[in-house]
Every structure is written in structure tokens, then in C-alpha cells.
PDB file of C-alpha atoms in Angstrom:
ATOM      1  CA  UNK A  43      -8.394-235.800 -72.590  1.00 49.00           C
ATOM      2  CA  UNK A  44      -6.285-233.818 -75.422  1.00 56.00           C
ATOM      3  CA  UNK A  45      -5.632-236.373 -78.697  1.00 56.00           C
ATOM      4  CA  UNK A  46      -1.878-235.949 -79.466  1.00 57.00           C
ATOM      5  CA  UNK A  47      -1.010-234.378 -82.653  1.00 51.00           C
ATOM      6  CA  UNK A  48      -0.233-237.894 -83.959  1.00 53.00           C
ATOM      7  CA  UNK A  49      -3.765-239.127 -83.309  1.00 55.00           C
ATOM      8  CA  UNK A  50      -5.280-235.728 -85.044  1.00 55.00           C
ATOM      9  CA  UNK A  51      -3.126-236.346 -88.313  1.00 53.00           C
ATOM     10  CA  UNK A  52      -3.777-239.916 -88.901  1.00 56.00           C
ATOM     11  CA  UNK A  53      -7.008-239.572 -89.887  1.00 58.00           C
ATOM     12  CA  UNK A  54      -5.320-237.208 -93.210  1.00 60.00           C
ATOM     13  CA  UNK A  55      -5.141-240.341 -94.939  1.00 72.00           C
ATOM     14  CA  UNK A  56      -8.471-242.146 -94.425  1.00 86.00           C
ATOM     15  CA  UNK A  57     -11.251-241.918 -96.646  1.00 88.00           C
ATOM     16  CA  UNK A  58     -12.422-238.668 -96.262  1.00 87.00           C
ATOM     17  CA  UNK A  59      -8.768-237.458 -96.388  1.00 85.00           C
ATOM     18  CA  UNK A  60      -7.883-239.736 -99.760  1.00 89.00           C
ATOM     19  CA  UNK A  61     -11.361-237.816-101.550  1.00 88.00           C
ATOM     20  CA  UNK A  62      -9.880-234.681-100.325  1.00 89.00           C
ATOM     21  CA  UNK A  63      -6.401-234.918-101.701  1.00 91.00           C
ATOM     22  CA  UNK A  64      -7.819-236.808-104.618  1.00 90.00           C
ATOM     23  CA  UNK A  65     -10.285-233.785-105.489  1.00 89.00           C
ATOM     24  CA  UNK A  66      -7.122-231.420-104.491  1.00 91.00           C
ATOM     25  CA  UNK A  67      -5.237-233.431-107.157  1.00 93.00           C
ATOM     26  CA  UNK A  68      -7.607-232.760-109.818  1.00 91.00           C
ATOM     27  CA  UNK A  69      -8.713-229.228-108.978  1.00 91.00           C
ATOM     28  CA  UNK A  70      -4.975-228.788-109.649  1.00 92.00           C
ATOM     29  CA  UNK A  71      -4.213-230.260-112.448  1.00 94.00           C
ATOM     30  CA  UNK A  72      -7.147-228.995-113.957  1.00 90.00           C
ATOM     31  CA  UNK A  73      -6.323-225.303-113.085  1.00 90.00           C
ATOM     32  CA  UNK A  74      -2.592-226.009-113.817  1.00 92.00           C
ATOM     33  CA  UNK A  75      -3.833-226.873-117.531  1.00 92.00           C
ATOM     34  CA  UNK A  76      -6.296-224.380-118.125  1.00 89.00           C
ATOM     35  CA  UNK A  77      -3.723-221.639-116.936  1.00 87.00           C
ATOM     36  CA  UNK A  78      -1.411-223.616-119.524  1.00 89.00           C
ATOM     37  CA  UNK A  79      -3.816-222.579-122.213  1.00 88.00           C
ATOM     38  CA  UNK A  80      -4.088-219.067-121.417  1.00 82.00           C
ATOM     39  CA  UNK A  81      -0.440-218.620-121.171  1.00 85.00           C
ATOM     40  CA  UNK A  82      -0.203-220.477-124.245  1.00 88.00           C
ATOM     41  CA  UNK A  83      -2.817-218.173-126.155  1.00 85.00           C
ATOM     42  CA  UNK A  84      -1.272-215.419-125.071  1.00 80.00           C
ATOM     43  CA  UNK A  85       1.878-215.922-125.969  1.00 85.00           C
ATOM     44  CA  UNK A  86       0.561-217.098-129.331  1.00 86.00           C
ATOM     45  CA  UNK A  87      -1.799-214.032-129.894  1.00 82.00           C
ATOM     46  CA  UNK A  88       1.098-211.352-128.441  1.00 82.00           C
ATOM     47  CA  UNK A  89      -1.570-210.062-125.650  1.00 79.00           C
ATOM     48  CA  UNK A  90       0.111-209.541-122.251  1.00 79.00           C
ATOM     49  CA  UNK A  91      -1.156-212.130-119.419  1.00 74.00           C
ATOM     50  CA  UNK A  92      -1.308-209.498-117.147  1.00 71.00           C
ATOM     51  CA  UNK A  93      -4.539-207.980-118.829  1.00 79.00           C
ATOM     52  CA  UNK A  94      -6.597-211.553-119.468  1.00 83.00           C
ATOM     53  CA  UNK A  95      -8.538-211.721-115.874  1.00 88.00           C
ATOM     54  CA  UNK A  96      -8.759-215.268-115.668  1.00 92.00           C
ATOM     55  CA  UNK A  97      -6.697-216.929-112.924  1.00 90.00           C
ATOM     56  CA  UNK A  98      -8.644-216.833-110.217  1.00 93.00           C
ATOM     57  CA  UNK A  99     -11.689-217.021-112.434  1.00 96.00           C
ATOM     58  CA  UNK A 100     -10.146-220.806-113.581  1.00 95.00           C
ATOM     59  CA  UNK A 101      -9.342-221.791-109.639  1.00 94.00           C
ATOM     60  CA  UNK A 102     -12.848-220.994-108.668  1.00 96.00           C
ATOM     61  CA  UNK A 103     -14.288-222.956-111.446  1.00 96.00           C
ATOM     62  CA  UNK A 104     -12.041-225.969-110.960  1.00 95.00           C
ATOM     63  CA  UNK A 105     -11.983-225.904-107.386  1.00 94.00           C
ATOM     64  CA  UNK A 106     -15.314-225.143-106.063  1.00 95.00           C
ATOM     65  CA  UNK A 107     -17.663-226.221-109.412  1.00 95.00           C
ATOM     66  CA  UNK A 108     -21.266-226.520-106.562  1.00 95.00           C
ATOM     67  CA  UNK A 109     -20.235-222.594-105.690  1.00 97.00           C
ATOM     68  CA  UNK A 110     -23.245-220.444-106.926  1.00 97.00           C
ATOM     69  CA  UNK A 111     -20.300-217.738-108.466  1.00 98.00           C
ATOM     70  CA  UNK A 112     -18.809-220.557-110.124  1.00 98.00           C
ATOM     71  CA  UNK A 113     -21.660-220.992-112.472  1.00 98.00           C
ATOM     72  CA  UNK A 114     -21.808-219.899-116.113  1.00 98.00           C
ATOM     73  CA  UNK A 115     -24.233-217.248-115.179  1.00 98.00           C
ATOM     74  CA  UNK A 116     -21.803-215.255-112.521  1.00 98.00           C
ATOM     75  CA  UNK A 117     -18.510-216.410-114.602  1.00 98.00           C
ATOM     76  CA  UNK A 118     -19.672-215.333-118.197  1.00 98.00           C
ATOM     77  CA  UNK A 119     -22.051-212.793-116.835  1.00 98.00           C
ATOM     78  CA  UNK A 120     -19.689-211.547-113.987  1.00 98.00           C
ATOM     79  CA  UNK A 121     -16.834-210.808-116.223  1.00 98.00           C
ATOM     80  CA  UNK A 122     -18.963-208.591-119.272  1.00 98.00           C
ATOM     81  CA  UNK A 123     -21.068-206.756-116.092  1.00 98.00           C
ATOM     82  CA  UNK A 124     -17.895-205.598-114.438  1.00 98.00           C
ATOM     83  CA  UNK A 125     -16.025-205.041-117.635  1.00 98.00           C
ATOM     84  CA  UNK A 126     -18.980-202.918-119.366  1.00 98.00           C
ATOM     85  CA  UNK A 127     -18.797-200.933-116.100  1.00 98.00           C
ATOM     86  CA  UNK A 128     -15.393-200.450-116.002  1.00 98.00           C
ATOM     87  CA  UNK A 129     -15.779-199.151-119.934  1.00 98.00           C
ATOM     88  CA  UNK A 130     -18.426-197.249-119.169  1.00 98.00           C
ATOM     89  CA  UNK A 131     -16.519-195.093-116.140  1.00 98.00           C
ATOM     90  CA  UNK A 132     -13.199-194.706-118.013  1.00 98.00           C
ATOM     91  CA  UNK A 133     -14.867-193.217-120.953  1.00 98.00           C
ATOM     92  CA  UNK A 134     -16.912-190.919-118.617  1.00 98.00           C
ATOM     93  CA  UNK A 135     -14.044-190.118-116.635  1.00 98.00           C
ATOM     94  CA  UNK A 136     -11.197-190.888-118.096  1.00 98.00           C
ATOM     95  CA  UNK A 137      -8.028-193.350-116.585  1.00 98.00           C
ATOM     96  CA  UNK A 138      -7.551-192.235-112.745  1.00 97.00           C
ATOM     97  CA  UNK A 139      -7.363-194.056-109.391  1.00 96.00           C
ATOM     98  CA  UNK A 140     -10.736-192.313-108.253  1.00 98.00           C
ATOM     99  CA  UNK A 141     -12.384-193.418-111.505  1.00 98.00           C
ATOM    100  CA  UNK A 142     -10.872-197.142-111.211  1.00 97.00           C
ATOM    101  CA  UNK A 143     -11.897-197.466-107.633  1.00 98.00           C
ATOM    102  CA  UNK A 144     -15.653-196.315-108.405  1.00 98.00           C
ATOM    103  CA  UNK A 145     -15.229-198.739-111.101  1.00 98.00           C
ATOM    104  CA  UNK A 146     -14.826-201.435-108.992  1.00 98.00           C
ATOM    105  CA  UNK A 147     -17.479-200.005-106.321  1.00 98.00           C
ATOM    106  CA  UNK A 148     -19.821-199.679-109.328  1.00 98.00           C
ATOM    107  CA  UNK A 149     -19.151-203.388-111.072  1.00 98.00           C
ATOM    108  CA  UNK A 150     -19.713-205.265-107.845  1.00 98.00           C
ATOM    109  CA  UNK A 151     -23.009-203.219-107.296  1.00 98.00           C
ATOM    110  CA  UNK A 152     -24.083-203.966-110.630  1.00 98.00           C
ATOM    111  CA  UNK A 153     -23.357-207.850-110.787  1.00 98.00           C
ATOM    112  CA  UNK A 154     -25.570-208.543-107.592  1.00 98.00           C
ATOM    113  CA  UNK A 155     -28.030-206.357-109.160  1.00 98.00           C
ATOM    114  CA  UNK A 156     -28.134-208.656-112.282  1.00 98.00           C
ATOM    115  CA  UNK A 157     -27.305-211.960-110.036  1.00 97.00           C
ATOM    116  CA  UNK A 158     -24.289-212.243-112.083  1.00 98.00           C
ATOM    117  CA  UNK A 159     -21.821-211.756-108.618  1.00 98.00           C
ATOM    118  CA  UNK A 160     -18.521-213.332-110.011  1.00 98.00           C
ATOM    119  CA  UNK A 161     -15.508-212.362-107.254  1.00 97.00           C
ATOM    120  CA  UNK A 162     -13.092-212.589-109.659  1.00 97.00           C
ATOM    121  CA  UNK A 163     -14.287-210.588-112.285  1.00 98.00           C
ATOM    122  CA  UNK A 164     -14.014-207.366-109.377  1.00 97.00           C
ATOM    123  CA  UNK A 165     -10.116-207.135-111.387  1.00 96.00           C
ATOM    124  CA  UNK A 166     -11.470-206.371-115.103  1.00 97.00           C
ATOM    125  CA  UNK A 167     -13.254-202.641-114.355  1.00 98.00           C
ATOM    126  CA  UNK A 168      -9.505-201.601-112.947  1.00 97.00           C
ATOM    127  CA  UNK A 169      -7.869-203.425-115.522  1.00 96.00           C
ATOM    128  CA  UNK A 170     -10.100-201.155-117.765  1.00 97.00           C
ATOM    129  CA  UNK A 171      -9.409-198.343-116.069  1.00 98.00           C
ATOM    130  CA  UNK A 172      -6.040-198.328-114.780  1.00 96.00           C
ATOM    131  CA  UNK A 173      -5.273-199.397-118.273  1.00 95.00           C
ATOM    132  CA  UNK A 174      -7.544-197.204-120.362  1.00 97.00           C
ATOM    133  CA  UNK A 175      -8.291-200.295-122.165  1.00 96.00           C
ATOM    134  CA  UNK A 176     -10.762-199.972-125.698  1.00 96.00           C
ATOM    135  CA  UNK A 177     -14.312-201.290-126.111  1.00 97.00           C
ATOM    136  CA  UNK A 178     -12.845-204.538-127.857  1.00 95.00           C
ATOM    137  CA  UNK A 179     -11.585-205.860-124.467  1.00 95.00           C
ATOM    138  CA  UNK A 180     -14.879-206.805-123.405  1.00 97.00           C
ATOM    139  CA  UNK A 181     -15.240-209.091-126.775  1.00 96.00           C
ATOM    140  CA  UNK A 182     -11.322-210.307-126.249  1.00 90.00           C
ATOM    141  CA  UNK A 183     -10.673-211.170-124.036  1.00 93.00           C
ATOM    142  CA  UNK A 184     -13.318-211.109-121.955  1.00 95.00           C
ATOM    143  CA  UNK A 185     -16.562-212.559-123.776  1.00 96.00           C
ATOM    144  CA  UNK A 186     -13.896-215.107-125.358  1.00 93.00           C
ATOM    145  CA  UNK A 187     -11.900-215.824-122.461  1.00 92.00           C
ATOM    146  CA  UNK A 188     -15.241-216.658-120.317  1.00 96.00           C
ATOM    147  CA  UNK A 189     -16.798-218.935-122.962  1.00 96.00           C
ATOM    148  CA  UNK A 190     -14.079-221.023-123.490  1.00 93.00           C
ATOM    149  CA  UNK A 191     -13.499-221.159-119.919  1.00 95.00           C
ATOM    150  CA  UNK A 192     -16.895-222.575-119.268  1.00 97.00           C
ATOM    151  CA  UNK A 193     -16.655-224.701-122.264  1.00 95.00           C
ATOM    152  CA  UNK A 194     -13.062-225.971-120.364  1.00 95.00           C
ATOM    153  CA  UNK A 195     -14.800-226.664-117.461  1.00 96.00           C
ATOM    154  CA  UNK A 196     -17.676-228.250-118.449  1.00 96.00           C
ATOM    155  CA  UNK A 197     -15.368-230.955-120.564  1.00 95.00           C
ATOM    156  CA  UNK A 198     -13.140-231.206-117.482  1.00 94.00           C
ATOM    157  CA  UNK A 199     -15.897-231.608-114.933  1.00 94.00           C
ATOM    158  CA  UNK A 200     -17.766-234.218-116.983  1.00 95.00           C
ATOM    159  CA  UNK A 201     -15.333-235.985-118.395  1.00 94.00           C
ATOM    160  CA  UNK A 202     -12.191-235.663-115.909  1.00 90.00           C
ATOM    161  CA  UNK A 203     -14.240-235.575-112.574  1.00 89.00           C
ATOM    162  CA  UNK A 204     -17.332-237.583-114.325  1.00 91.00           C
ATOM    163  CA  UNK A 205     -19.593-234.844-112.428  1.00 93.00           C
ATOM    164  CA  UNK A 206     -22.300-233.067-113.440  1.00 93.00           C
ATOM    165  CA  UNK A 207     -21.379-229.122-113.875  1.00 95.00           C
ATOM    166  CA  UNK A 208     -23.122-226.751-114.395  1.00 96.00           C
ATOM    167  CA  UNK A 209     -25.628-227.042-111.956  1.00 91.00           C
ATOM    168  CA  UNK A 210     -27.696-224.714-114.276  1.00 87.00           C
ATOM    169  CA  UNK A 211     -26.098-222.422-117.166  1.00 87.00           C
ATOM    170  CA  UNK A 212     -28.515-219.542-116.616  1.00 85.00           C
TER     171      UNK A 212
END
């Protein structure tokens, strides 16, 4: 026999469905006040948003801490991987769409090749490109914008969620 739609939903507020909203809760906040920073920074610093790489790099992070990507080793190492790549094929071959899709091809090749596979960091080599961005970017905001974002998470994980993150830092 079918369970009514009333007898599937009440169970979104017992236990398990209090941890999940409660964990939904934080992951939120925590995202919502990370992004808060970043908008904050860049307003402060005069660089455009739209060229920091971080936003889904800060909901994976917050959200889904145990995911292997989500680790300092794919989020710092992720982001320089696919942003050296991305430097690397717009100096060789200047700013086109060709160029920033074989960027892209090219940066996710070489972060599982270096176990540094970060999803979100698949945006900086067309940022680069599309954008024929300078060598700096990958010190700022990339190498910056990852370390602080680990550093954020690791205070908000241990002392917001009282969890243990990382689960290794290399």
C-alpha cells in the first residue's frame, strides 16, 4: 500500500530531518559569510567579483567538508593547476574561444594528473583566457583567495560546526 504524501513528509522534521536542516542552516550561513568577505574585499581592493573564482569553490567547502575535492589539496592545488594552465595556453596562443576551451580540456587533465581535481577551479583557465588575464592572477587572487579560503573553513568547521576539517591538508 502507497503512504500518502502526508505520511512521506512527516518524517522532514524528525531527527534525521532536524540534522539535515540544521547542517543546511550552517552550510548557509557559512557560505553566505564567506561570500560576504569576498564581496567585501573586492569592493575594498577595486577587483571585479566576476574574475575571483570562488563561489562555488566556498559552497563546496562549506557544504560538503568529507568530499575528497573539498580538501586543501584539490581547493588550493585545484585552483593554481588550472590557473597555471590557463596562463600557460593564453600566452602560447593568445585570448580565443579555441584556446579557452583547450584550456579548460587541458586544466582538468592536469589536476587529476597531480590529484589536485577541484570542480570548481574548471572556471579560472577561461577566466584566464577569455580574459587575457597577467601572470599575477595566479598569486591574486588565486594563491590568496584559496589560502584564506581554507584558513575560513578550517575556523568555521572547527569552531562553528565543532568538526574536524581537513581530513588531511596534503
Amino acid at each position: 500500500m502507497s503512504r500518502s504524501w502526508r505520511d512521506r513528509s512527516s518524517g522532514f522534521l524528525d531527527e534525521a530531518g532536524q540534522r539535515r536542516l540544521r547542517a543546511g542552516v550552517i552550510a548557509g550561513l557559512g557560505s553566505a559569510l564567506a561570500i560576504g568577505v569576498m564581496e567585501f574585499l573586492s569592493a575594498r581592493l577595486s577587483y571585479p567579483l566576476a574574475v575571483i573564482p570562488f563561489a562555488t569553490s566556498i559552497v563546496l567547502v562549506i557544504g560538503s567538508p568529507d568530499a575528497v575535492p573539498a580538501q586543501p589539496r584539490a581547493l588550493i592545488g585545484g585552483h593554481l593547476v588550472a590557473t597555471l594552465v590557463g596562463l600557460m595556453v593564453v600566452h602560447a596562443m593568445g585570448p580565443q574561444p579555441w584556446a579557452a576551451a583547450l584550456a579548460v580540456g587541458l586544466a582538468v587533465l592536469a589536476m587529476f594528473l597531480t590529484g589536485t581535481f577541484h570542480p570548481p577551479a574548471g572556471i579560472n583557465p577561461l577566466l584566464v583566457v577569455s580574459l587575457n588575464l597577467p601572470w599575477t592572477f595566479i598569486v591574486a587572487p588565486v594563491l590568496a583567495g584559496a589560502l584564506l579560503l581554507a584558513a575560513f573553513a578550517c575556523v568555521w568547521h572547527r569552531w562553528v560546526r565543532r568538526q574536524q576539517w581537513p581530513e588531511r591538508w596534503f
